Amino acid sequence: MSQPKLRAAIYARYSSDLQRDASVEDQIRSCTEYAKAQGLEVVATYSDRAISGASLMRSGMQALLRDARSGAFDVLVSEALDRLSRNQADIAHIYQEFCFNGLPIETLSEGLISEIHIGLKGTMNALQLKDIAMKTHRGLKGRALEGKSAGGKAYGYRMKPQLTSSGEVIRGEREIQPEEADVVRRIFANYARGLSPKKIAEALNKERVPAPSGRHWGASTIHGNRQRGTGILNNELYIGRQVWNRLRYVKDPQTGKRISRLNPESEWTITEVPELRIIDPELWEAVRSRQGALKTKGTSTPVWDRRRPKTLFSGLMACGCCGGGFAKISKDSFGCSPARNKGTAVCSNKRTIKQADLEARVLDALANHLMDPDAVQVFCEEYTAERNRLKAAAAGNRKEKEQALARAKRDHQKLVDAIIAGIPADQVKDRMIELDARRQLLERELEHTPAPDTVVFHPSMAEAYRERVSRLIRTLGSAEGMEEAKEALRALVERIVLTPAPEGTGLDLTLEGDLAGLLQLAAGAEGANTKKAPDDRSEAFDISEEIVLVAGAGFEPATFRL
């Protein structure tokens, strides 16, 4: 009886520097041929196109890591280690994930990946990535010194491709785009006359003037940040002066996202390009003068760069008309930001709500409505069914691994018997080492795959939830533990949608509760910094680790209209 084939997954990626979409298909074809030659069955392919290997924030890579945890395949095949990542820390993280899940990684270039490959190749890839960045930066600086574009296209200009005598394309040349240049002059003139960025944006949106982003004008698009040189009013290219390398970008190791940092002025590259001037020096100075006058009294921070203190539900409110955010418009009121910053052409919802009214209505809903007994019963039935389905799948996966372990032991014993019978040991040595490694790997994996049990929710779940929410609300009134209570309550809210009421001048509120957060609190998992009551029954239904997984498996958030 033939043994079932190992299931293989293929990952392919090409970075933006290669600029060849067919590269992914080439990699998948080569990896497929390799898998078939190794007797593997390809069951899944993952790819990322035109994405740098310096970050793990790629849809294909994230799907690969997620499916690796669920046991969707037995081995990963890729063209080379640098296709998975060029970042040394990221490639080590990927390898650790696959080791934890008992999954080997094989590449066409390096073969079966081990710790040695991770150390040596990871270092080489990281150095190569740094070398590419240095050469790119050097090349861009050369273009900047020549007055050419060194990245990005400013509003008011368009690229002007030119050819050399040999027919090669000269890149980086720009010219003024007349229609956009007129808009830039209008913005500068209106601002110098006293109009606010918000009013200017509102007028442009009303006239359907295309914005730099292709969507709508906003006040921040116009005023930007003076120190960083962002925004229409701060772009020195409009007076014929190109400033390059004002900002540098670094990757946050926790989020994988790039953030900007201001470089010292000594590192800026400033080049005069008078042929690209759109704004007269006199108008530019008038704008700068008004910007200086609008700085906050007693501080160097402009009005638009001030940050108000965070309120209990700030960042969670959304307009029911346009989908934009609700923000503070006065000391104690919230309103739709797009309606006020971009004008009625974007949103006409000008109704407001008092902060005290909003918080009282939301807290009442959290305490008394989002986890009523009927809703809890539905949640528990759906959650229990999904959780038990996943437990059953895990049981099947464990059974397969137990069978594979038994086969590995049997095959190893057969080779031992063959040596005893007189077959030379050197003929079966490699196979014995392979089977022994397979045995150890499966045994380690089974240690981390406990036998499944059935999930049953505690019948007092709704009462426990209400008691804990009431306790958190009471904590808001005391100095000790107030911040922790705020964070715990915010974690229960997915979104608060504010829509104009059909009758009257008020707003209807639709509260969407985060199902994972609600179930965690109901199950007693309030967070590491929250003290539990002595009579807490959380041990009877301790499912905090699995809740997020199941709540994300197609469940809608709990919703209540206030």
Coordinates of C-alpha atoms in Angstrom, one line a residue, residues 10-555:
I10 CA 4.7 27.2 -2.9
Y11 CA 5.6 30.9 -2.1
A12 CA 6.8 33.3 -4.8
R13 CA 7.6 37.0 -4.8
Y14 CA 9.2 39.6 -7.0
S15 CA 10.3 43.0 -5.6
S16 CA 9.6 46.3 -7.2
D17 CA 13.2 46.6 -8.4
L18 CA 12.7 43.6 -10.7
Q19 CA 9.7 45.1 -12.4
R20 CA 8.6 41.9 -14.1
D21 CA 5.2 40.4 -13.2
A22 CA 6.0 37.2 -15.0
S23 CA 8.7 36.5 -12.5
V24 CA 6.1 35.0 -10.1
E25 CA 4.8 32.6 -12.7
D26 CA 8.4 31.6 -13.5
Q27 CA 9.1 30.9 -9.8
I28 CA 5.9 28.9 -9.3
R29 CA 6.6 26.8 -12.4
S30 CA 10.1 26.0 -11.2
C31 CA 9.0 25.2 -7.7
T32 CA 6.2 23.0 -9.0
E33 CA 8.7 21.0 -11.1
Y34 CA 11.0 20.7 -8.1
A35 CA 8.1 19.5 -5.8
K36 CA 7.0 16.8 -8.3
A37 CA 10.6 15.6 -8.6
Q38 CA 10.6 15.2 -4.8
G39 CA 7.4 13.3 -4.7
L40 CA 5.4 16.2 -3.2
E41 CA 1.8 17.1 -4.0
V42 CA 1.3 20.9 -4.5
V43 CA -1.9 22.0 -2.7
A44 CA -1.4 25.7 -2.4
T45 CA 0.5 28.7 -3.9
Y46 CA 1.1 32.1 -2.3
S47 CA 2.6 35.1 -4.0
D48 CA 3.3 38.8 -3.5
R49 CA 3.9 41.0 -6.6
A50 CA 6.0 44.2 -6.7
I51 CA 6.5 44.1 -2.9
S52 CA 9.8 44.5 -1.2
G53 CA 11.1 41.7 0.9
A54 CA 12.1 44.1 3.7
S55 CA 8.7 43.7 5.4
L56 CA 6.4 40.9 6.4
M57 CA 3.4 43.1 5.8
R58 CA 2.5 41.3 2.6
S59 CA -0.9 39.7 2.0
G60 CA 0.6 36.5 0.5
M61 CA 3.1 36.1 3.3
Q62 CA 0.5 36.7 6.0
A63 CA -1.8 34.1 4.4
L64 CA 1.1 31.7 4.2
L65 CA 1.9 32.1 8.0
R66 CA -1.8 31.8 8.9
D67 CA -2.3 28.6 6.9
A68 CA 1.0 27.1 8.3
R69 CA -0.6 27.3 11.7
S70 CA -3.7 25.6 10.6
G71 CA -1.9 22.6 9.1
A72 CA -2.9 23.3 5.5
F73 CA 0.3 21.8 4.2
D74 CA 3.4 19.8 5.2
V75 CA 6.3 21.5 3.6
L76 CA 7.1 24.9 2.0
V77 CA 8.9 25.2 -1.3
S78 CA 10.4 28.5 -2.6
E79 CA 12.9 29.5 -5.2
A80 CA 15.4 31.0 -2.7
L81 CA 15.5 32.1 0.9
D82 CA 15.5 35.8 -0.1
R83 CA 12.1 35.3 -1.7
L84 CA 10.6 34.8 1.7
S85 CA 12.4 37.9 3.2
R86 CA 15.5 40.0 2.9
N87 CA 15.2 41.2 6.5
Q88 CA 17.4 39.2 8.9
A89 CA 15.0 39.4 11.8
D90 CA 12.0 38.6 9.6
I91 CA 13.5 35.5 8.0
A92 CA 14.4 34.2 11.5
H93 CA 10.8 34.8 12.6
I94 CA 9.5 32.9 9.6
Y95 CA 11.9 30.0 10.3
Q96 CA 10.9 29.9 14.0
E97 CA 7.2 29.8 13.0
F98 CA 7.7 26.9 10.7
C99 CA 9.8 25.0 13.2
F100 CA 7.1 25.5 15.8
N101 CA 4.5 24.1 13.4
G102 CA 6.8 21.2 12.5
L103 CA 7.0 22.3 8.8
P104 CA 10.3 22.1 6.8
I105 CA 11.3 24.8 4.3
E106 CA 13.0 23.8 1.1
T107 CA 14.4 26.1 -1.6
L108 CA 15.7 25.4 -5.1
S109 CA 18.9 27.3 -4.3
E110 CA 19.7 26.2 -0.8
G111 CA 17.9 22.9 -0.4
L112 CA 16.5 22.0 3.1
I113 CA 16.8 25.1 5.3
S114 CA 18.5 24.9 8.6
E115 CA 19.8 27.3 11.3
I116 CA 23.1 27.7 9.4
H117 CA 21.2 29.0 6.3
I118 CA 19.2 31.4 8.5
G119 CA 22.4 32.8 10.0
L120 CA 24.6 33.1 6.9
K121 CA 22.0 33.8 4.2
G122 CA 20.0 36.1 6.5
T123 CA 23.1 38.2 7.1
M124 CA 24.0 38.2 3.4
N125 CA 20.5 39.2 2.4
A126 CA 20.4 42.0 5.0
L127 CA 23.8 43.3 3.8
Q128 CA 22.6 43.2 0.2
L129 CA 19.4 45.1 1.1
K130 CA 21.5 47.8 2.8
D131 CA 23.8 48.0 -0.2
I132 CA 20.9 48.4 -2.5
A133 CA 19.5 51.2 -0.3
M134 CA 22.9 53.0 -0.3
K135 CA 23.3 52.8 -4.0
T136 CA 19.7 54.0 -4.6
H137 CA 20.2 56.9 -2.2
R138 CA 23.4 57.9 -4.0
G139 CA 21.8 57.8 -7.4
L140 CA 18.8 59.8 -6.2
K141 CA 21.1 62.4 -4.7
G142 CA 22.8 62.8 -8.1
R143 CA 19.5 63.4 -9.8
A144 CA 18.5 65.9 -7.1
L145 CA 21.8 67.9 -7.6
E146 CA 21.0 68.1 -11.3
G147 CA 17.6 69.5 -10.5
K148 CA 15.7 66.4 -11.6
S149 CA 12.9 64.6 -9.8
A150 CA 14.4 62.3 -7.1
G151 CA 11.1 60.5 -6.2
G152 CA 7.5 61.4 -6.1
K153 CA 5.5 63.9 -8.2
A154 CA 4.4 67.2 -6.7
Y155 CA 1.0 68.6 -7.5
G156 CA 1.3 71.3 -10.2
Y157 CA 3.9 69.3 -12.3
R158 CA 4.0 66.4 -14.7
M159 CA 6.8 64.3 -15.9
K160 CA 8.4 65.1 -19.3
P161 CA 10.1 62.1 -20.8
Q162 CA 13.0 63.0 -23.1
L163 CA 15.2 60.9 -25.4
T164 CA 19.0 61.0 -25.9
S165 CA 20.5 61.0 -29.4
S166 CA 20.8 57.2 -29.0
G167 CA 17.1 56.8 -28.2
E168 CA 17.5 56.2 -24.4
V169 CA 14.9 57.7 -22.1
I170 CA 16.1 60.5 -19.8
R171 CA 14.1 60.2 -16.6
G172 CA 13.4 62.8 -13.9
E173 CA 12.6 65.8 -16.1
R174 CA 9.5 67.7 -15.1
E175 CA 7.4 70.6 -16.5
I176 CA 4.6 72.7 -15.1
Q177 CA 1.0 71.4 -15.5
P178 CA -0.9 74.6 -16.3
E179 CA -4.3 73.6 -14.8
E180 CA -2.9 72.4 -11.6
A181 CA -0.5 75.4 -11.4
D182 CA -3.5 77.7 -11.5
V183 CA -5.0 75.8 -8.6
V184 CA -1.8 76.2 -6.6
R185 CA -1.7 80.0 -7.3
R186 CA -5.4 80.3 -6.2
I187 CA -4.6 78.5 -2.9
F188 CA -1.7 80.7 -2.1
A189 CA -3.6 83.9 -3.1
N190 CA -6.7 82.9 -1.1
Y191 CA -4.7 82.0 2.0
A192 CA -2.7 85.2 1.8
R193 CA -6.0 87.1 1.7
G194 CA -7.1 85.5 5.0
L195 CA -9.1 82.4 4.0
S196 CA -8.5 79.3 6.1
P197 CA -7.3 76.0 4.7
K198 CA -10.6 74.5 5.6
K199 CA -12.6 77.1 3.6
I200 CA -10.2 76.8 0.6
A201 CA -10.7 73.0 0.6
E202 CA -14.4 73.4 0.9
A203 CA -14.6 75.7 -2.2
L204 CA -12.4 73.4 -4.3
N205 CA -14.5 70.4 -3.4
K206 CA -17.7 72.3 -4.3
E207 CA -16.3 73.0 -7.7
R208 CA -15.1 69.4 -8.2
V209 CA -11.5 70.4 -8.6
P210 CA -9.4 67.2 -8.6
A211 CA -7.2 66.8 -5.5
P212 CA -3.7 65.5 -5.4
S213 CA -4.9 62.2 -4.0
G214 CA -7.6 61.9 -6.7
R215 CA -10.4 62.1 -4.1
H216 CA -11.2 65.2 -2.0
W217 CA -9.3 68.2 -0.8
G218 CA -8.8 68.5 2.9
A219 CA -7.4 71.2 5.1
S220 CA -4.3 69.1 5.9
T221 CA -3.6 68.7 2.2
I222 CA -3.2 72.5 2.0
H223 CA -1.6 73.5 5.3
G224 CA 0.5 70.3 5.9
N225 CA 3.5 70.6 8.3
R226 CA 5.7 73.6 7.8
Q227 CA 8.8 72.0 9.5
R228 CA 8.6 68.9 7.4
G229 CA 7.8 70.8 4.2
T230 CA 4.6 68.9 3.5
G231 CA 1.3 70.4 2.2
I232 CA 0.7 72.8 -0.7
L233 CA 1.6 75.9 1.2
N234 CA 5.1 74.5 2.3
N235 CA 6.4 73.1 -1.0
E236 CA 9.4 75.2 -1.9
L237 CA 9.4 73.8 -5.4
Y238 CA 6.7 76.3 -6.2
I239 CA 9.3 79.1 -5.8
G240 CA 11.9 77.2 -7.9
R241 CA 13.8 75.6 -5.0
Q242 CA 14.0 71.8 -4.7
V243 CA 14.7 70.4 -1.3
W244 CA 15.6 66.7 -1.2
N245 CA 16.4 64.4 1.7
R246 CA 14.4 66.5 4.2
L247 CA 12.9 63.3 5.6
R248 CA 14.1 59.8 6.0
Y249 CA 11.9 56.7 6.5
V250 CA 12.5 53.9 8.9
K251 CA 10.5 50.7 9.6
D252 CA 8.8 50.3 13.0
P253 CA 9.9 46.8 14.1
Q254 CA 6.6 46.3 16.0
T255 CA 4.1 47.2 13.2
G256 CA 6.3 46.8 10.1
K257 CA 5.1 50.2 8.8
R258 CA 7.4 52.9 7.6
I259 CA 7.5 56.2 9.6
S260 CA 9.2 59.4 8.6
R261 CA 11.9 61.2 10.6
L262 CA 13.2 64.7 10.0
N263 CA 16.8 64.8 8.8
P264 CA 19.3 67.6 10.1
E265 CA 19.2 70.5 7.7
S266 CA 22.9 69.9 7.0
E267 CA 21.9 66.7 5.2
W268 CA 19.4 68.4 2.9
T269 CA 20.2 68.7 -0.8
I270 CA 18.9 72.1 -2.1
T271 CA 18.9 72.9 -5.8
E272 CA 17.6 76.0 -7.6
V273 CA 15.2 75.1 -10.4
P274 CA 13.8 78.5 -11.6
E275 CA 12.1 77.0 -14.6
L276 CA 9.7 75.2 -12.3
R277 CA 8.7 78.4 -10.4
I278 CA 4.8 78.8 -10.0
I279 CA 4.6 81.3 -7.1
D280 CA 6.2 84.7 -7.0
P281 CA 8.5 85.3 -4.1
E282 CA 6.3 88.2 -2.8
L283 CA 3.3 85.9 -2.5
W284 CA 5.4 83.1 -0.9
E285 CA 6.6 85.5 1.8
A286 CA 3.1 86.8 2.4
V287 CA 1.9 83.2 3.1
R288 CA 4.9 82.5 5.3
S289 CA 4.2 85.7 7.3
R290 CA 0.6 84.7 7.9
Q291 CA 1.7 81.2 8.9
G292 CA 4.0 82.7 11.5
A293 CA 1.2 84.9 12.9
L294 CA -1.1 81.9 13.3
K295 CA 1.3 80.0 15.6
T296 CA -0.1 79.3 19.0
K297 CA 0.6 82.1 21.5
G298 CA 3.5 81.2 23.7
T299 CA 4.5 78.1 21.8
S300 CA 6.1 77.3 18.4
T301 CA 3.4 74.8 17.5
P302 CA 0.9 75.9 14.8
V303 CA -2.8 75.7 15.4
W304 CA -3.3 72.8 13.0
D305 CA -0.5 70.7 14.7
R306 CA -2.0 70.9 18.2
R307 CA -3.3 67.6 19.6
R308 CA -6.4 67.6 21.9
P309 CA -6.5 65.1 24.7
K310 CA -8.0 61.7 23.8
T311 CA -11.6 61.2 25.0
L312 CA -13.2 57.9 26.0
F313 CA -14.4 56.9 22.5
S314 CA -12.3 59.1 20.3
G315 CA -11.2 57.4 17.1
L316 CA -14.1 54.9 17.2
M317 CA -16.9 57.3 15.9
A318 CA -17.9 57.3 12.2
C319 CA -20.4 59.4 10.2
G320 CA -23.4 57.4 9.0
C321 CA -23.6 59.6 5.9
C322 CA -20.0 59.6 4.5
G323 CA -18.2 57.1 6.6
G324 CA -15.7 59.7 7.8
G325 CA -14.6 60.2 11.4
F326 CA -16.3 62.3 14.1
A327 CA -14.0 64.6 16.0
K328 CA -14.0 67.4 18.6
I329 CA -15.4 70.6 17.1
S330 CA -15.6 72.4 20.4
K331 CA -14.7 71.9 24.0
D332 CA -17.5 69.5 24.6
S333 CA -19.0 68.5 21.2
F334 CA -18.3 66.1 18.4
G335 CA -19.1 66.6 14.7
C336 CA -18.4 65.0 11.3
S337 CA -14.8 66.0 10.2
P338 CA -15.3 65.7 6.4
A339 CA -18.4 67.9 6.6
R340 CA -16.4 70.6 8.3
N341 CA -13.1 70.3 6.6
K342 CA -14.1 69.4 3.1
G343 CA -17.5 70.9 2.7
T344 CA -21.0 69.9 1.8
A345 CA -19.8 68.5 -1.5
V346 CA -18.3 65.6 0.5
C347 CA -20.8 65.4 3.4
S348 CA -23.8 67.4 4.6
N349 CA -24.0 66.0 8.1
K350 CA -23.5 69.1 10.3
R351 CA -25.3 67.8 13.4
T352 CA -23.3 67.6 16.6
I353 CA -23.5 65.6 19.8
K354 CA -22.3 66.5 23.3
Q355 CA -19.5 64.4 24.7
A356 CA -21.4 63.7 27.9
D357 CA -24.5 62.6 26.0
L358 CA -22.5 60.3 23.7
E359 CA -20.6 58.6 26.5
A360 CA -23.7 58.2 28.7
R361 CA -25.6 56.5 25.8
V362 CA -22.7 54.2 24.8
L363 CA -21.9 53.1 28.4
D364 CA -25.6 52.4 29.0
A365 CA -25.7 50.2 25.9
L366 CA -22.5 48.4 26.9
A367 CA -23.8 47.6 30.3
N368 CA -27.5 46.8 29.6
H369 CA -28.0 45.8 25.9
L370 CA -25.0 44.4 24.1
M371 CA -25.0 41.2 26.2
D372 CA -28.6 40.6 27.0
P373 CA -29.5 36.9 27.6
D374 CA -31.0 36.3 24.1
A375 CA -27.9 37.7 22.4
V376 CA -25.7 35.7 24.7
Q377 CA -27.5 32.5 23.7
V378 CA -27.0 33.2 20.0
F379 CA -23.3 34.0 20.6
C380 CA -22.7 30.9 22.6
E381 CA -24.4 28.6 20.1
E382 CA -22.5 30.0 17.2
Y383 CA -19.2 30.2 19.1
T384 CA -19.5 26.7 20.5
A385 CA -20.3 25.2 17.0
E386 CA -17.3 27.0 15.4
R387 CA -14.9 26.2 18.2
N388 CA -15.9 22.5 18.3
R389 CA -15.5 22.4 14.5
L390 CA -12.0 23.7 14.9
K391 CA -11.3 21.3 17.7
A392 CA -12.5 18.4 15.5
A393 CA -10.2 19.6 12.7
A394 CA -7.3 19.8 15.2
A395 CA -8.1 16.2 16.3
G396 CA -7.9 15.0 12.7
N397 CA -4.6 16.8 12.2
R398 CA -3.3 15.2 15.4
K399 CA -4.4 11.8 14.3
E400 CA -2.6 12.2 11.0
K401 CA 0.6 13.1 12.8
E402 CA 0.3 10.1 15.2
Q403 CA -0.1 7.9 12.1
A404 CA 2.9 9.5 10.5
L405 CA 4.9 9.0 13.7
A406 CA 4.0 5.3 13.8
R407 CA 5.0 4.9 10.2
A408 CA 8.4 6.6 10.8
K409 CA 9.0 4.3 13.8
R410 CA 8.0 1.1 11.8
D411 CA 10.2 2.1 8.8
H412 CA 13.1 2.8 11.1
Q413 CA 12.8 -0.5 12.8
K414 CA 12.7 -2.3 9.4
L415 CA 16.0 -0.8 8.6
V416 CA 17.4 -1.9 11.9
D417 CA 16.2 -5.4 11.2
A418 CA 17.7 -5.3 7.8
I419 CA 21.2 -4.4 9.3
I420 CA 20.8 -7.3 11.7
A421 CA 20.0 -9.5 8.7
G422 CA 23.3 -8.6 7.1
I423 CA 22.7 -5.5 4.9
P424 CA 25.7 -3.1 5.1
A425 CA 24.8 -0.2 7.4
D426 CA 26.3 2.5 5.1
Q427 CA 23.6 1.6 2.5
V428 CA 20.7 2.6 4.8
K429 CA 22.5 5.2 7.0
D430 CA 21.1 8.3 5.3
R431 CA 17.5 6.9 5.4
M432 CA 17.8 6.0 9.1
I433 CA 19.0 9.5 9.9
E434 CA 16.1 11.0 7.9
L435 CA 13.5 8.8 9.6
D436 CA 15.0 9.6 13.1
A437 CA 14.8 13.3 12.4
R438 CA 11.2 12.9 11.2
R439 CA 10.4 11.0 14.4
Q440 CA 11.8 13.7 16.6
L441 CA 10.0 16.4 14.7
L442 CA 6.7 14.7 14.9
E443 CA 7.1 14.0 18.7
R444 CA 7.9 17.7 19.3
E445 CA 4.9 18.7 17.3
L446 CA 2.6 16.4 19.1
E447 CA 3.7 17.8 22.5
H448 CA 2.3 21.1 21.3
T449 CA -0.9 19.6 20.0
P450 CA -3.0 18.7 23.1
A451 CA -5.9 16.3 22.7
P452 CA -9.1 18.3 21.9
D453 CA -12.0 18.8 24.3
T454 CA -15.5 20.1 23.8
V455 CA -16.1 23.8 24.5
V456 CA -19.1 24.6 26.7
F457 CA -20.0 28.2 27.9
H458 CA -20.9 28.9 31.5
P459 CA -24.6 29.6 31.9
S460 CA -24.0 32.8 33.9
M461 CA -22.0 34.4 31.1
A462 CA -24.4 37.4 30.6
E463 CA -24.6 38.1 34.4
A464 CA -20.8 38.0 34.7
Y465 CA -20.4 40.3 31.7
R466 CA -22.8 42.9 33.1
E467 CA -21.1 42.8 36.5
R468 CA -17.7 43.4 35.0
V469 CA -18.8 46.2 32.7
S470 CA -20.5 47.9 35.7
R471 CA -17.3 47.6 37.7
L472 CA -15.3 49.2 34.9
I473 CA -17.8 52.0 34.5
R474 CA -17.6 52.7 38.3
T475 CA -13.8 52.7 38.0
L476 CA -14.0 55.7 35.6
G477 CA -14.9 57.9 38.5
S478 CA -11.7 57.1 40.5
A479 CA -8.2 58.1 39.9
E480 CA -6.8 54.7 40.6
G481 CA -7.3 52.3 37.6
M482 CA -9.1 54.9 35.5
E483 CA -6.8 54.6 32.5
E484 CA -7.0 50.8 32.6
A485 CA -10.8 51.0 32.7
K486 CA -10.9 53.3 29.7
E487 CA -8.8 51.0 27.6
A488 CA -10.9 48.0 28.7
L489 CA -14.1 49.7 27.7
R490 CA -12.7 51.0 24.4
A491 CA -11.7 47.4 23.6
L492 CA -15.4 46.4 23.7
V493 CA -16.4 48.8 20.9
E494 CA -15.8 48.1 17.3
R495 CA -17.4 51.3 15.9
I496 CA -20.0 54.0 16.9
V497 CA -22.0 55.1 13.8
L498 CA -23.7 58.5 14.1
T499 CA -26.5 59.2 11.6
P500 CA -28.9 62.2 11.5
A501 CA -32.3 61.2 13.1
P502 CA -35.2 61.1 10.7
E503 CA -37.1 63.5 12.9
G504 CA -35.6 66.4 15.0
T505 CA -32.1 67.7 15.0
G506 CA -30.3 65.0 16.9
L507 CA -28.2 61.9 16.0
D508 CA -29.0 58.2 16.1
L509 CA -26.2 56.1 17.4
T510 CA -25.5 52.5 16.2
L511 CA -23.1 50.8 18.5
E512 CA -21.1 47.9 17.0
G513 CA -19.5 45.8 19.8
D514 CA -16.3 43.9 19.2
L515 CA -17.5 40.3 19.5
A516 CA -14.1 39.1 20.6
G517 CA -13.8 41.7 23.3
L518 CA -17.3 41.1 24.6
L519 CA -16.8 37.3 24.8
Q520 CA -13.4 37.8 26.5
L521 CA -14.8 40.0 29.2
A522 CA -17.8 37.7 29.7
A523 CA -15.5 34.8 30.0
G524 CA -13.4 36.6 32.6
A525 CA -10.4 37.6 30.5
E526 CA -10.3 41.2 31.4
G527 CA -6.6 41.7 30.7
A528 CA -3.4 41.3 32.6
N529 CA -3.7 44.6 34.4
T530 CA -7.3 44.1 35.6
K531 CA -7.8 42.6 39.1
K532 CA -10.4 39.8 39.2
A533 CA -13.0 39.5 41.9
P534 CA -12.6 36.7 44.5
D535 CA -15.7 34.9 43.3
D536 CA -14.6 35.1 39.6
R537 CA -15.7 32.0 37.7
S538 CA -13.3 32.4 34.8
E539 CA -11.7 29.0 35.3
A540 CA -15.1 27.4 34.3
F541 CA -14.9 28.9 30.8
D542 CA -11.3 30.0 30.2
I543 CA -11.3 30.4 26.5
S544 CA -9.5 33.7 26.1
E545 CA -6.8 32.4 23.8
E546 CA -9.2 31.0 21.2
I547 CA -11.9 33.8 21.2
V548 CA -10.1 36.1 18.8
L549 CA -9.6 33.3 16.3
V550 CA -13.3 32.2 16.4
A551 CA -14.7 35.7 16.5
G552 CA -12.9 36.4 13.3
A553 CA -14.3 33.4 11.5
G554 CA -17.3 35.1 9.8
F555 CA -19.1 36.5 12.8

